[in-house]
PDB file of C-alpha atoms in Angstrom:
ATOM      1  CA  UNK A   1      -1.829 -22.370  40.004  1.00  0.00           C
ATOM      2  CA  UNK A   2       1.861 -23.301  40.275  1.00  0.00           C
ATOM      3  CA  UNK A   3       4.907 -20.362  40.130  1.00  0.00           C
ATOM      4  CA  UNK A   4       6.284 -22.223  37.211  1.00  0.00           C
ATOM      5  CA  UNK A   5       2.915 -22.369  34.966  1.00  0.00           C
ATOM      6  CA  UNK A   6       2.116 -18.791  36.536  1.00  0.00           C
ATOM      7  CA  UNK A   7       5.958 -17.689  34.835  1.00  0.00           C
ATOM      8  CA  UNK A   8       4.906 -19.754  31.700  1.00  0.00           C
ATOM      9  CA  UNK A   9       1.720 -17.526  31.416  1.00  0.00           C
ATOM     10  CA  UNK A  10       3.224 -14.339  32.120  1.00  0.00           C
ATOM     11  CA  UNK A  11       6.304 -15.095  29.883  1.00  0.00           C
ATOM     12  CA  UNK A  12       3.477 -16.042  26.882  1.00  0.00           C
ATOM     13  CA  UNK A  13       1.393 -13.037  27.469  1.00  0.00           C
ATOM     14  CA  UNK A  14       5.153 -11.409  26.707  1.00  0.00           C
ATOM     15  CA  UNK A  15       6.027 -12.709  23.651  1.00  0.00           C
ATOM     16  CA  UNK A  16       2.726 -12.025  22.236  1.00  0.00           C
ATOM     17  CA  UNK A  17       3.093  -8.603  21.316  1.00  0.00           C
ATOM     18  CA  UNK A  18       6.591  -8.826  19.862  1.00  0.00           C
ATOM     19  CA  UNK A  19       5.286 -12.040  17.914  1.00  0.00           C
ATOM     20  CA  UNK A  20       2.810 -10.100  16.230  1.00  0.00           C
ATOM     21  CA  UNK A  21       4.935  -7.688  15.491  1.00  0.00           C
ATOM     22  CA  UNK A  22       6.960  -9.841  13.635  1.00  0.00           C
ATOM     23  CA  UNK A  23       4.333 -11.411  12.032  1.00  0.00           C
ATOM     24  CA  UNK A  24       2.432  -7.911  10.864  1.00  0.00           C
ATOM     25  CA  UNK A  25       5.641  -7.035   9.565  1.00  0.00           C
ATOM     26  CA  UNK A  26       6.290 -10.049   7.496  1.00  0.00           C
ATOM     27  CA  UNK A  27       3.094  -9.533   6.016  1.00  0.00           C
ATOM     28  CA  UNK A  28       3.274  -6.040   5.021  1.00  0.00           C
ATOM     29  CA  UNK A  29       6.575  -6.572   3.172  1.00  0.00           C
ATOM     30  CA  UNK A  30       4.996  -9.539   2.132  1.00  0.00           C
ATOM     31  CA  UNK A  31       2.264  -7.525   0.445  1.00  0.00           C
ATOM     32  CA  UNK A  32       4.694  -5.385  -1.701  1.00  0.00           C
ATOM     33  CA  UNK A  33       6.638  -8.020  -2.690  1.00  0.00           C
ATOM     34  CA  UNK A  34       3.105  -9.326  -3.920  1.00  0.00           C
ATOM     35  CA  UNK A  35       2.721  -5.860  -5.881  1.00  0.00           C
ATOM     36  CA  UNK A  36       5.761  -5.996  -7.246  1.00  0.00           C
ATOM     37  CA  UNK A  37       5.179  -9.696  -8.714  1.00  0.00           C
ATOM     38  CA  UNK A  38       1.967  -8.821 -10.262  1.00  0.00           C
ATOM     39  CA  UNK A  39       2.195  -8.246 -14.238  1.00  0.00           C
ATOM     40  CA  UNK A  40       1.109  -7.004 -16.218  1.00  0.00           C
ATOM     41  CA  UNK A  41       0.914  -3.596 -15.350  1.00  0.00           C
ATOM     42  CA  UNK A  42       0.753  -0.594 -16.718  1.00  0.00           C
ATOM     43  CA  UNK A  43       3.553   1.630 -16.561  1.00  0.00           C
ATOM     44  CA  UNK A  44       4.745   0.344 -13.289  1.00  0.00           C
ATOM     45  CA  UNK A  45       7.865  -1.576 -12.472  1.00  0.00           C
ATOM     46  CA  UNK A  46       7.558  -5.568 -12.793  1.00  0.00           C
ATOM     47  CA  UNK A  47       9.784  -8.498 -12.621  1.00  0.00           C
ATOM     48  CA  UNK A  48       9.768  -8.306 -16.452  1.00  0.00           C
ATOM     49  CA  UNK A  49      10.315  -4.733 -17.840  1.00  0.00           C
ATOM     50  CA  UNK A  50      10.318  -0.876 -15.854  1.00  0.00           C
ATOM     51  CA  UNK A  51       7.453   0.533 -16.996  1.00  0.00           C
ATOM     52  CA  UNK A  52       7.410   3.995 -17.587  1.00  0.00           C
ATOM     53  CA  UNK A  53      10.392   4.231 -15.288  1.00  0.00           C
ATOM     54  CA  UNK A  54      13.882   4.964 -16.604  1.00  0.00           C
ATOM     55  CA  UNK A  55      15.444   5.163 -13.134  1.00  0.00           C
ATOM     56  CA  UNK A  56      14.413   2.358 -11.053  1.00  0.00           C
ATOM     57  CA  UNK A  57      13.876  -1.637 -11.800  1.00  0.00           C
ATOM     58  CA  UNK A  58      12.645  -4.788 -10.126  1.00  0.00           C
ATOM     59  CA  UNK A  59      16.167  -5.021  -8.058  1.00  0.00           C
ATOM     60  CA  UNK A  60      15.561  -1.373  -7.098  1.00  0.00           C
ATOM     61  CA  UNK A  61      12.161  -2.211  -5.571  1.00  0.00           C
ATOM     62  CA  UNK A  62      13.869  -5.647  -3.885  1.00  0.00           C
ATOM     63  CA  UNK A  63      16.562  -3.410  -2.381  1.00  0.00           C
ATOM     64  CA  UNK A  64      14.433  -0.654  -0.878  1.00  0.00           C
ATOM     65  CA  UNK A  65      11.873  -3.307   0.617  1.00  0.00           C
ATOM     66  CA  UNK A  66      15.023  -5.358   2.173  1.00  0.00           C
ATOM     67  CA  UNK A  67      16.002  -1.782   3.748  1.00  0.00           C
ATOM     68  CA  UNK A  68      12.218  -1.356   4.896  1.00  0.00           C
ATOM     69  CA  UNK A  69      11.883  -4.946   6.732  1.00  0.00           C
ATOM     70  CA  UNK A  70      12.687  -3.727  10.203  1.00  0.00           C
ATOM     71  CA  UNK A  71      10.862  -0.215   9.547  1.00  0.00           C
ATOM     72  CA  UNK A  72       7.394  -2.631   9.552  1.00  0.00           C
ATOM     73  CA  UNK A  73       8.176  -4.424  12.758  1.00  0.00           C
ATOM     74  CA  UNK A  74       9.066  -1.381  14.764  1.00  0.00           C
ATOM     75  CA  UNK A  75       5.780   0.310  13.412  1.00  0.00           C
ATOM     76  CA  UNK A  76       3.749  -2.448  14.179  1.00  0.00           C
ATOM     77  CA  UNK A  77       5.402  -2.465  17.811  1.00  0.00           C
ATOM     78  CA  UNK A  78       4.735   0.953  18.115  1.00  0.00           C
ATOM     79  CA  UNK A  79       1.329  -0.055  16.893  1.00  0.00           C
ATOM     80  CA  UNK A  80       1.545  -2.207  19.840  1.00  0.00           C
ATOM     81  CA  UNK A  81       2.755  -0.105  22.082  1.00  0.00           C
ATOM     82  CA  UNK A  82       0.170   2.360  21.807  1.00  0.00           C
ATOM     83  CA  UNK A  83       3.384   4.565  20.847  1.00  0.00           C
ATOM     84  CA  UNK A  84       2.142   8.330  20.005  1.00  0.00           C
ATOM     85  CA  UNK A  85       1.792   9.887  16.077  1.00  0.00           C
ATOM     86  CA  UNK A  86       5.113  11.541  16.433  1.00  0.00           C
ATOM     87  CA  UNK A  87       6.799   8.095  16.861  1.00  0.00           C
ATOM     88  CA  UNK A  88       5.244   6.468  13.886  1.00  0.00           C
ATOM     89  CA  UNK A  89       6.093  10.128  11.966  1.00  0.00           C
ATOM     90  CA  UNK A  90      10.186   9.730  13.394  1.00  0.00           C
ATOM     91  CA  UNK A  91      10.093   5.943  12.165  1.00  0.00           C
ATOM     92  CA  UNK A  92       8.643   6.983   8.978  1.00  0.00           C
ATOM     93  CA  UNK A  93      11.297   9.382   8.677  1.00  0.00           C
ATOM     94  CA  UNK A  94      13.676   7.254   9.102  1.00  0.00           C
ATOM     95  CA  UNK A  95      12.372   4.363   6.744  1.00  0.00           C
ATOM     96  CA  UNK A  96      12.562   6.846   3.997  1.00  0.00           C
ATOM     97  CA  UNK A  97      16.232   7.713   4.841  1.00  0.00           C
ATOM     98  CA  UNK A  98      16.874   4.033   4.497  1.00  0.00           C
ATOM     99  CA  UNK A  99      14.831   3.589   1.498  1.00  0.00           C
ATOM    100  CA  UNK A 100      16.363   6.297  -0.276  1.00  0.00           C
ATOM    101  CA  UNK A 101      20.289   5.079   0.908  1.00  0.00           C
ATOM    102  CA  UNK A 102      19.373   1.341  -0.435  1.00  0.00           C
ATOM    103  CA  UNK A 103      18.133   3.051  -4.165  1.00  0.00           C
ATOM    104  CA  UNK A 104      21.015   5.778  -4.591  1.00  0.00           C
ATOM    105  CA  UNK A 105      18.306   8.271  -3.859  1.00  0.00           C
ATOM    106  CA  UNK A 106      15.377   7.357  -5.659  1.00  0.00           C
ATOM    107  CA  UNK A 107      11.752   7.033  -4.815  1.00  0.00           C
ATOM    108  CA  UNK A 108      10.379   3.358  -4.402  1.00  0.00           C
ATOM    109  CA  UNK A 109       8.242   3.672  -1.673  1.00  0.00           C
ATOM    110  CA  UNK A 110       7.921   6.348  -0.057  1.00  0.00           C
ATOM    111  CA  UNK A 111       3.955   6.169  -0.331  1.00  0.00           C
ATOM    112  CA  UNK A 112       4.113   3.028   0.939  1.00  0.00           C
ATOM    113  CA  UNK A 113       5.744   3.540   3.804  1.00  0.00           C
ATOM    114  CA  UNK A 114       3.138   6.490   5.101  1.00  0.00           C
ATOM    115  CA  UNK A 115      -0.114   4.043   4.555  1.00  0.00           C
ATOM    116  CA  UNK A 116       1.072   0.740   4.738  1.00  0.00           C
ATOM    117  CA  UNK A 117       3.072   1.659   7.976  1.00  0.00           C
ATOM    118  CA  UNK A 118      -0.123   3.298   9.216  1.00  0.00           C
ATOM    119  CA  UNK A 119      -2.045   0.178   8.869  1.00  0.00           C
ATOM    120  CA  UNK A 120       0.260  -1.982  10.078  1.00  0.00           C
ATOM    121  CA  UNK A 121       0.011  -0.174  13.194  1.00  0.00           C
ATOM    122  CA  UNK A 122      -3.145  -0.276  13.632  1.00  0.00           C
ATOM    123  CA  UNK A 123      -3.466  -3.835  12.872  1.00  0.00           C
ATOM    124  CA  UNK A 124      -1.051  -4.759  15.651  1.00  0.00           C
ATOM    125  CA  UNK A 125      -2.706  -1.876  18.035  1.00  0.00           C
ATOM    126  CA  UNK A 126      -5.371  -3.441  17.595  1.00  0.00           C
ATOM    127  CA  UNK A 127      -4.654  -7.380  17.528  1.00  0.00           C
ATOM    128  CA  UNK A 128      -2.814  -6.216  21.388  1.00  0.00           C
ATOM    129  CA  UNK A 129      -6.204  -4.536  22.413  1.00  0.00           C
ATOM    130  CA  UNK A 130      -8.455  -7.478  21.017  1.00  0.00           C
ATOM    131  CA  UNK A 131      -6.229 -10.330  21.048  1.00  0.00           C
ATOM    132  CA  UNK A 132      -8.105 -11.199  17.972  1.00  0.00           C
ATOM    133  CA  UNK A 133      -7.214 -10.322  13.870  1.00  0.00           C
ATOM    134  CA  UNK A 134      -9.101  -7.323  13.270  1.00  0.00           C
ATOM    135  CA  UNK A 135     -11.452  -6.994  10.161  1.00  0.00           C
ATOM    136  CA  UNK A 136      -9.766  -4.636   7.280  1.00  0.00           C
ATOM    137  CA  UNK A 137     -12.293  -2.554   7.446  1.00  0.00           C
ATOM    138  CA  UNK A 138     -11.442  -2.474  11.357  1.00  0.00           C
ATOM    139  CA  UNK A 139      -7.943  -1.494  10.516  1.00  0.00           C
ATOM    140  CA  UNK A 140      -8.481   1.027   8.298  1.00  0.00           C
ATOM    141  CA  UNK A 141     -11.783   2.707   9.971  1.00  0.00           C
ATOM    142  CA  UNK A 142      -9.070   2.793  13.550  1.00  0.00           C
ATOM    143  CA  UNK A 143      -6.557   5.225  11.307  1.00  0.00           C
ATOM    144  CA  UNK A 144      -8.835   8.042  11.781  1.00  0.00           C
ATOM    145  CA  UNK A 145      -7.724   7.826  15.677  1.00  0.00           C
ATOM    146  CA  UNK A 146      -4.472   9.615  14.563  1.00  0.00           C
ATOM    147  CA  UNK A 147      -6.752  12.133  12.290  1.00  0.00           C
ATOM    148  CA  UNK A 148      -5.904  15.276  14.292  1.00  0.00           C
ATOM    149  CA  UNK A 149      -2.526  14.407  14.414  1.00  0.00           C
ATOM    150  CA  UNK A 150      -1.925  13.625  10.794  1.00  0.00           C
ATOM    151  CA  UNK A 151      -4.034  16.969   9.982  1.00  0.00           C
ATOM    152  CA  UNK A 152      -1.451  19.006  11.853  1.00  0.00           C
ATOM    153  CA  UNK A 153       1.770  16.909  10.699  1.00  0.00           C
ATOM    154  CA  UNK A 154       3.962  18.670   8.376  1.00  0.00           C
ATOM    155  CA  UNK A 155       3.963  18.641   4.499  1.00  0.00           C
ATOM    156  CA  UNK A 156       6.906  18.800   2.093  1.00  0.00           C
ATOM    157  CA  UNK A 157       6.181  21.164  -0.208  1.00  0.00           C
ATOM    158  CA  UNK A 158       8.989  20.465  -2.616  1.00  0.00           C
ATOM    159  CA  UNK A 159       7.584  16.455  -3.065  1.00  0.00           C
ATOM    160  CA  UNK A 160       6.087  15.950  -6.208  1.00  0.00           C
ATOM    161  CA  UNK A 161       2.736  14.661  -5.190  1.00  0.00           C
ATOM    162  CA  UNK A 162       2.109  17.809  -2.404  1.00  0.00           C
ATOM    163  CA  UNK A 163       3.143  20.251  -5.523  1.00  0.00           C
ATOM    164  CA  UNK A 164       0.163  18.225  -7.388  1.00  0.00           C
ATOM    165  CA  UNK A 165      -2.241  18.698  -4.703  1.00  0.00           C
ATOM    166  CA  UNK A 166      -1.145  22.419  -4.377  1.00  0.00           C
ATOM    167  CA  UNK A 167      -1.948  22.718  -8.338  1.00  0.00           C
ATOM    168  CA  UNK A 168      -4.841  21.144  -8.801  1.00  0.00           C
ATOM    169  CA  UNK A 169      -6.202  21.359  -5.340  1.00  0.00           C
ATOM    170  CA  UNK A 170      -7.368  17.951  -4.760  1.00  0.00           C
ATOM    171  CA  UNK A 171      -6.944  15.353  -1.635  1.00  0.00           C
ATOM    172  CA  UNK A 172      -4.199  12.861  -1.464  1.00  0.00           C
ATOM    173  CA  UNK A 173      -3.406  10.023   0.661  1.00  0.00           C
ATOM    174  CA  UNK A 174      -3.338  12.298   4.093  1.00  0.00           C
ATOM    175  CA  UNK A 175      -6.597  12.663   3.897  1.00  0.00           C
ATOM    176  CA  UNK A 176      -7.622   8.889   3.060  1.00  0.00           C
ATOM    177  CA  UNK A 177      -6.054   8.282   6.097  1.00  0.00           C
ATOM    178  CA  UNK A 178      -7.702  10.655   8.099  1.00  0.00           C
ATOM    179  CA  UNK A 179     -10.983   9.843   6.701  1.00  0.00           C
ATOM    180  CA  UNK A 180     -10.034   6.185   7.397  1.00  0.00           C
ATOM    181  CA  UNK A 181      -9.068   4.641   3.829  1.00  0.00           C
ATOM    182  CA  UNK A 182     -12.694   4.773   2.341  1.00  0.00           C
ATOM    183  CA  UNK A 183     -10.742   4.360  -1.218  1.00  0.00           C
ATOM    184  CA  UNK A 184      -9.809   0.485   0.482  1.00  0.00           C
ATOM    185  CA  UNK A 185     -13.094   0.043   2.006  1.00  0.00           C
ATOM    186  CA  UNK A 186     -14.525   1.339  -0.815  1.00  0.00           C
ATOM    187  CA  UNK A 187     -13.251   0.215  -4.066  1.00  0.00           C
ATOM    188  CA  UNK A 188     -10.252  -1.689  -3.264  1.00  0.00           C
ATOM    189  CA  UNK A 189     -11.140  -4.646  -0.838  1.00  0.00           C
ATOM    190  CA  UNK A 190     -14.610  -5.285  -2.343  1.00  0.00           C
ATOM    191  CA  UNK A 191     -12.838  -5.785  -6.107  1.00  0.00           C
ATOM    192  CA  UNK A 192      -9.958  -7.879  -4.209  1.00  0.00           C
ATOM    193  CA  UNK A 193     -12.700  -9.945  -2.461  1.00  0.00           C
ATOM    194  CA  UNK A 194     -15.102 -10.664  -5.359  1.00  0.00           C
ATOM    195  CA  UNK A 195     -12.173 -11.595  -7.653  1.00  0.00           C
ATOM    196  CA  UNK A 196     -10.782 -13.965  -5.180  1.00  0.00           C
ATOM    197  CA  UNK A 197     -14.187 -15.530  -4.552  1.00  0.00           C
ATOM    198  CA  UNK A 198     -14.555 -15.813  -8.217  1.00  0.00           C
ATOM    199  CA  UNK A 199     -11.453 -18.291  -8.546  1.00  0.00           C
ATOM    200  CA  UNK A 200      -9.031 -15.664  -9.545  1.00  0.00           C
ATOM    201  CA  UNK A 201      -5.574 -16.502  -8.740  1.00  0.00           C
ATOM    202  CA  UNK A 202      -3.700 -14.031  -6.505  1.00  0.00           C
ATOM    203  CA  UNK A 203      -2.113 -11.879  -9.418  1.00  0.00           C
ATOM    204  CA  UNK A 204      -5.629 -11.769 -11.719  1.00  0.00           C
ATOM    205  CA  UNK A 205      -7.073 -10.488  -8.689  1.00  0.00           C
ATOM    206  CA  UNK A 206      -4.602  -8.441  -7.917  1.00  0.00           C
ATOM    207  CA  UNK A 207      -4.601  -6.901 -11.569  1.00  0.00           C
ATOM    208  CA  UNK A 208      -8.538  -6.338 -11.260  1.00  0.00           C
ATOM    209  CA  UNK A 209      -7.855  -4.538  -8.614  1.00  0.00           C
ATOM    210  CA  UNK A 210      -5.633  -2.217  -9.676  1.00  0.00           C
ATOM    211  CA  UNK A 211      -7.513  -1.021 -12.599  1.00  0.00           C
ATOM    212  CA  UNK A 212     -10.696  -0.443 -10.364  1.00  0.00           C
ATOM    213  CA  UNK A 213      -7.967   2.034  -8.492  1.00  0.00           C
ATOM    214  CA  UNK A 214      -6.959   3.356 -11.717  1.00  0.00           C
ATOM    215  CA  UNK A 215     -10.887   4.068 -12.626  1.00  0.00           C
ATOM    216  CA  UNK A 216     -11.592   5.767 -10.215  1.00  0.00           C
ATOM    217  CA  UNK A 217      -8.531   7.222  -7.928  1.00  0.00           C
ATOM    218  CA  UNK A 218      -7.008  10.935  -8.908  1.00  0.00           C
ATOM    219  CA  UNK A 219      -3.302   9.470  -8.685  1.00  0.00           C
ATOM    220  CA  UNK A 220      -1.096  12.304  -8.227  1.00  0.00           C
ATOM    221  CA  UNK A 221       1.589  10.398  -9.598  1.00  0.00           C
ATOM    222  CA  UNK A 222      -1.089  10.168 -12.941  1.00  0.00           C
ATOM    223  CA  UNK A 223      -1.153  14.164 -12.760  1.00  0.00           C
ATOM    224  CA  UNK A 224       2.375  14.634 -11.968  1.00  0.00           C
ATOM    225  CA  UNK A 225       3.618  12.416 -15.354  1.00  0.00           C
ATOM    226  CA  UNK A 226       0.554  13.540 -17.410  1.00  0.00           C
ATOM    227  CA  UNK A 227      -1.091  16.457 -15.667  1.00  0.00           C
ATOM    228  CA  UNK A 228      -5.271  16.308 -16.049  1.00  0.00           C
ATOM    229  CA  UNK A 229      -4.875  14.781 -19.557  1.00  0.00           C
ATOM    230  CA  UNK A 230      -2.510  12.162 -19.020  1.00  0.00           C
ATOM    231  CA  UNK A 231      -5.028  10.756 -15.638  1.00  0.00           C
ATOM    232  CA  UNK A 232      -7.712  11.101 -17.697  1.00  0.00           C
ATOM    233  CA  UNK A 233      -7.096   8.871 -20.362  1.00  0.00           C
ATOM    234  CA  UNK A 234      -5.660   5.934 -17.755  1.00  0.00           C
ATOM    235  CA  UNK A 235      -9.217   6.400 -15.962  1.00  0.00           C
ATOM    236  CA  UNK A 236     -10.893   5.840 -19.345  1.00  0.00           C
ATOM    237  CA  UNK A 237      -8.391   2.683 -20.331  1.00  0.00           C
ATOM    238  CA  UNK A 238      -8.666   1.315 -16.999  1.00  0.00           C
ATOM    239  CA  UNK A 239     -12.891   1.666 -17.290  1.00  0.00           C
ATOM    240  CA  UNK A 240     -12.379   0.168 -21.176  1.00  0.00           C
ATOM    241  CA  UNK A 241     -10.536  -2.822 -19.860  1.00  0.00           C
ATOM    242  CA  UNK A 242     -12.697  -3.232 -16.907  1.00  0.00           C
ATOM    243  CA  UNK A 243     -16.047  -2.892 -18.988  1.00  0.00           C
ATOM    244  CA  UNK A 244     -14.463  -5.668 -21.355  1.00  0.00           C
ATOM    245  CA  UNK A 245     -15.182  -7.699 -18.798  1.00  0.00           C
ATOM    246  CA  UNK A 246     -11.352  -7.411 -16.853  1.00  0.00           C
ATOM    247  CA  UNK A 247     -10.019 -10.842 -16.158  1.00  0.00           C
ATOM    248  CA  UNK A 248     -12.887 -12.332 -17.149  1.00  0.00           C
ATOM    249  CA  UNK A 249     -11.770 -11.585 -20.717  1.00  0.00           C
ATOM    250  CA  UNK A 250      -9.868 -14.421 -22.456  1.00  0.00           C
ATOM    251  CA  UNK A 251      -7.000 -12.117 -23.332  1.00  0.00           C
ATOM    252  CA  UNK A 252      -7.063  -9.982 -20.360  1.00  0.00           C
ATOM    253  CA  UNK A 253      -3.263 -10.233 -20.643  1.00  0.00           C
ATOM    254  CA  UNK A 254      -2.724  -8.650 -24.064  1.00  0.00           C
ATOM    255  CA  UNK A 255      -5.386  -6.187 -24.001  1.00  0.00           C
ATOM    256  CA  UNK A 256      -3.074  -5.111 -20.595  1.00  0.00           C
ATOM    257  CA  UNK A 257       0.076  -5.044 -22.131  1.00  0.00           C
ATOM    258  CA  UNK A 258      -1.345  -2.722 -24.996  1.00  0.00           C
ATOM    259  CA  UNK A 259      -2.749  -0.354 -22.115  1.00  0.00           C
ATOM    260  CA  UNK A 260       1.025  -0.891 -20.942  1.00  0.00           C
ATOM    261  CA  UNK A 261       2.453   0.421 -24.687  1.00  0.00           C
ATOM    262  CA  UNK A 262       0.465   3.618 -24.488  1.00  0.00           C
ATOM    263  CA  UNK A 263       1.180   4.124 -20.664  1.00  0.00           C
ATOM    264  CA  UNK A 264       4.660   4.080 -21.823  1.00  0.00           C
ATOM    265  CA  UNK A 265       4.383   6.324 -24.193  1.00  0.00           C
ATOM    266  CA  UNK A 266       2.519   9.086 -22.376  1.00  0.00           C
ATOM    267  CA  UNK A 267       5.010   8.398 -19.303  1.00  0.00           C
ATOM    268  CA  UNK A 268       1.845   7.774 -16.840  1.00  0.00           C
ATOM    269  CA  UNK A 269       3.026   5.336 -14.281  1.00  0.00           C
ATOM    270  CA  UNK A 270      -0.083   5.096 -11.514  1.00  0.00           C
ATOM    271  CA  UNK A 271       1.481   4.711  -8.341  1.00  0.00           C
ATOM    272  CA  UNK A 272      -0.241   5.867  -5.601  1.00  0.00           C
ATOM    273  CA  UNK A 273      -2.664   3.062  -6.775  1.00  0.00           C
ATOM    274  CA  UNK A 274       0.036   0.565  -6.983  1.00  0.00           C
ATOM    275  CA  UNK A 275       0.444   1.936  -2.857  1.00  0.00           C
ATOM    276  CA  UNK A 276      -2.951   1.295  -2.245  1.00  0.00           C
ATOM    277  CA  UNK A 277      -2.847  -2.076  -3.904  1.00  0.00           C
ATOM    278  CA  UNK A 278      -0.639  -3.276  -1.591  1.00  0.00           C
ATOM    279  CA  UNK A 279      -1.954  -1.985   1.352  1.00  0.00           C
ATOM    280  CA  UNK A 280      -5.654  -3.923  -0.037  1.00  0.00           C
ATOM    281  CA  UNK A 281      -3.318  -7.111  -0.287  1.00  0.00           C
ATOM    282  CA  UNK A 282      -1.731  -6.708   3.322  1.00  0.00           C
ATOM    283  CA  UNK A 283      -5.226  -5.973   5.263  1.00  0.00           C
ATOM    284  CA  UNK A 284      -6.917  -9.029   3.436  1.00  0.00           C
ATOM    285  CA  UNK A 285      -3.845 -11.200   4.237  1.00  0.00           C
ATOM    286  CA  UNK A 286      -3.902  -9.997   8.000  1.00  0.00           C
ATOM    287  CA  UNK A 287      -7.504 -10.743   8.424  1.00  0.00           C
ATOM    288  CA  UNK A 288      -6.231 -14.888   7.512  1.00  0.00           C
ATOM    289  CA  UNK A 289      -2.600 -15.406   9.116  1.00  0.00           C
TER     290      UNK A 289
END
């Protein structure tokens, strides 16, 4: 083997690692773009209207995820990098410092950034180890390597959704992630999957999705607007529209935006599903690009 194709080898095996990077990172702002696009839905921010919000809009969502663009590459480096917990936890950190500078303090994506960032380490972790894209239920089954570590990390207890869990005494996202994301294995990829393979265009599919979370996920961000009540009665409109036959329907649109009306009213706004909605999009999408 020559120096020079010897250099060209070594300088490819390189540029690998930060190409991924790159590319994971894309793809995982990518993915909430993708959430953001999708309407109808109910009582969450959209291109079209705010939902149940009153302090943030569409351009407050496009603003926080322009602030979050390098937080995904240097996570999925770290990913790379086989970078300890406590260096994802101090980027994470820091993307929510940035995400809360680019909204004048309010709360887009904070969610987000704890499991989507998580994932997109993995995926690049493990795309370095493999050389290969990983399967999503790869990625989300090689969280649980940070489990002990994500046990012993720190709560806020002054955050809405760990006063909820306090309350009611119920598991949030933490533990999906220490357990490995069996809600995305679970519920979320195989509705994404047989929507897609039924013809359904990216947003149907993506709407079909989220009301299987909404079904059957305790949303703290349900409890916190509407306490037990208000969660209960977006399970039971999210099974109603579902058992209607979802996107199948004819007028899957209008029976939504109803669902919308009364989300509105109540104040319930499910985000934590919305979260894992676009962390299903972003581990489907890495298993193709």
């Amino acid at each position: 083997m020559s120096a020079q194709l010897q250099q060209h080898w070594v300088a490819s095996a390189l540029a690998l690692p930060r190409d991924a990077a790159y590319q994971l990172g894309r793809l995982a702002v990518g993915a909430l773009y993708a959430e953001l696009a999708c309407a109808p839905k109910p009582g969450l921010v959209t291109p079209f209207d705010s939902g149940s919000h009153t302090d943030m809009d569409a351009a407050t969502f496009v603003r926080s995820l322009f602030a979050l663009r390098g937080y995904f590459v240097a996570i999925a480096q770290a990913g790379i990098d086989h970078a300890p917990f406590e260096r994802l936890r101090e980027l994470g950190i820091a993307a929510e410092s940035a995400m809360l500078r680019a909204t004048c303090g309010v709360n887009t994506h904070r969610g987000a950034i704890f499991s989507l960032g998580l994932l997109t380490a993995q995926a690049a972790r493990l795309r370095g180890e493999q050389r290969r894209r990983p399967t999503a239920e790869q990625v989300c089954d090689g969280v649980r390597a940070w489990r002990d570590a994500l046990q012993a990390a720190p709560l806020d207890p002054h955050s809405h959704g760990q006063r909820v869990r306090a309350q009611y005494r119920i598991s949030g996202v933490r533990e999906q992630a220490a357990a490995g994301y069996p809600v995305l294995r679970e519920i979320a990829l195989p509705a994404l999957r047989t929507a897609l393979a039924g013809g359904a265009t990216r947003e149907a599919a993506l709407v079909q999705t989220l009301m299987q979370l909404i079904a059957q996920v305790d949303d703290l961000n349900l409890l916190h607007r509407g306490g037990p009540e208000g969660l209960a009665f977006a399970k039971a409109q999210a099974n109603a529209f579902l058992a209607d036959g979802g996107i199948a329907h004819p007028q899957w649109r209008a029976q939504l935006h109803a669902i919308g009306q009364q989300f509105v009213a109540r104040r319930l706004s499910p985000g934590g599903s919305a979260d894992l909605l676009a962390c299903a999009w972003f581990l489907h999408r890495q298993e193709l690009a």
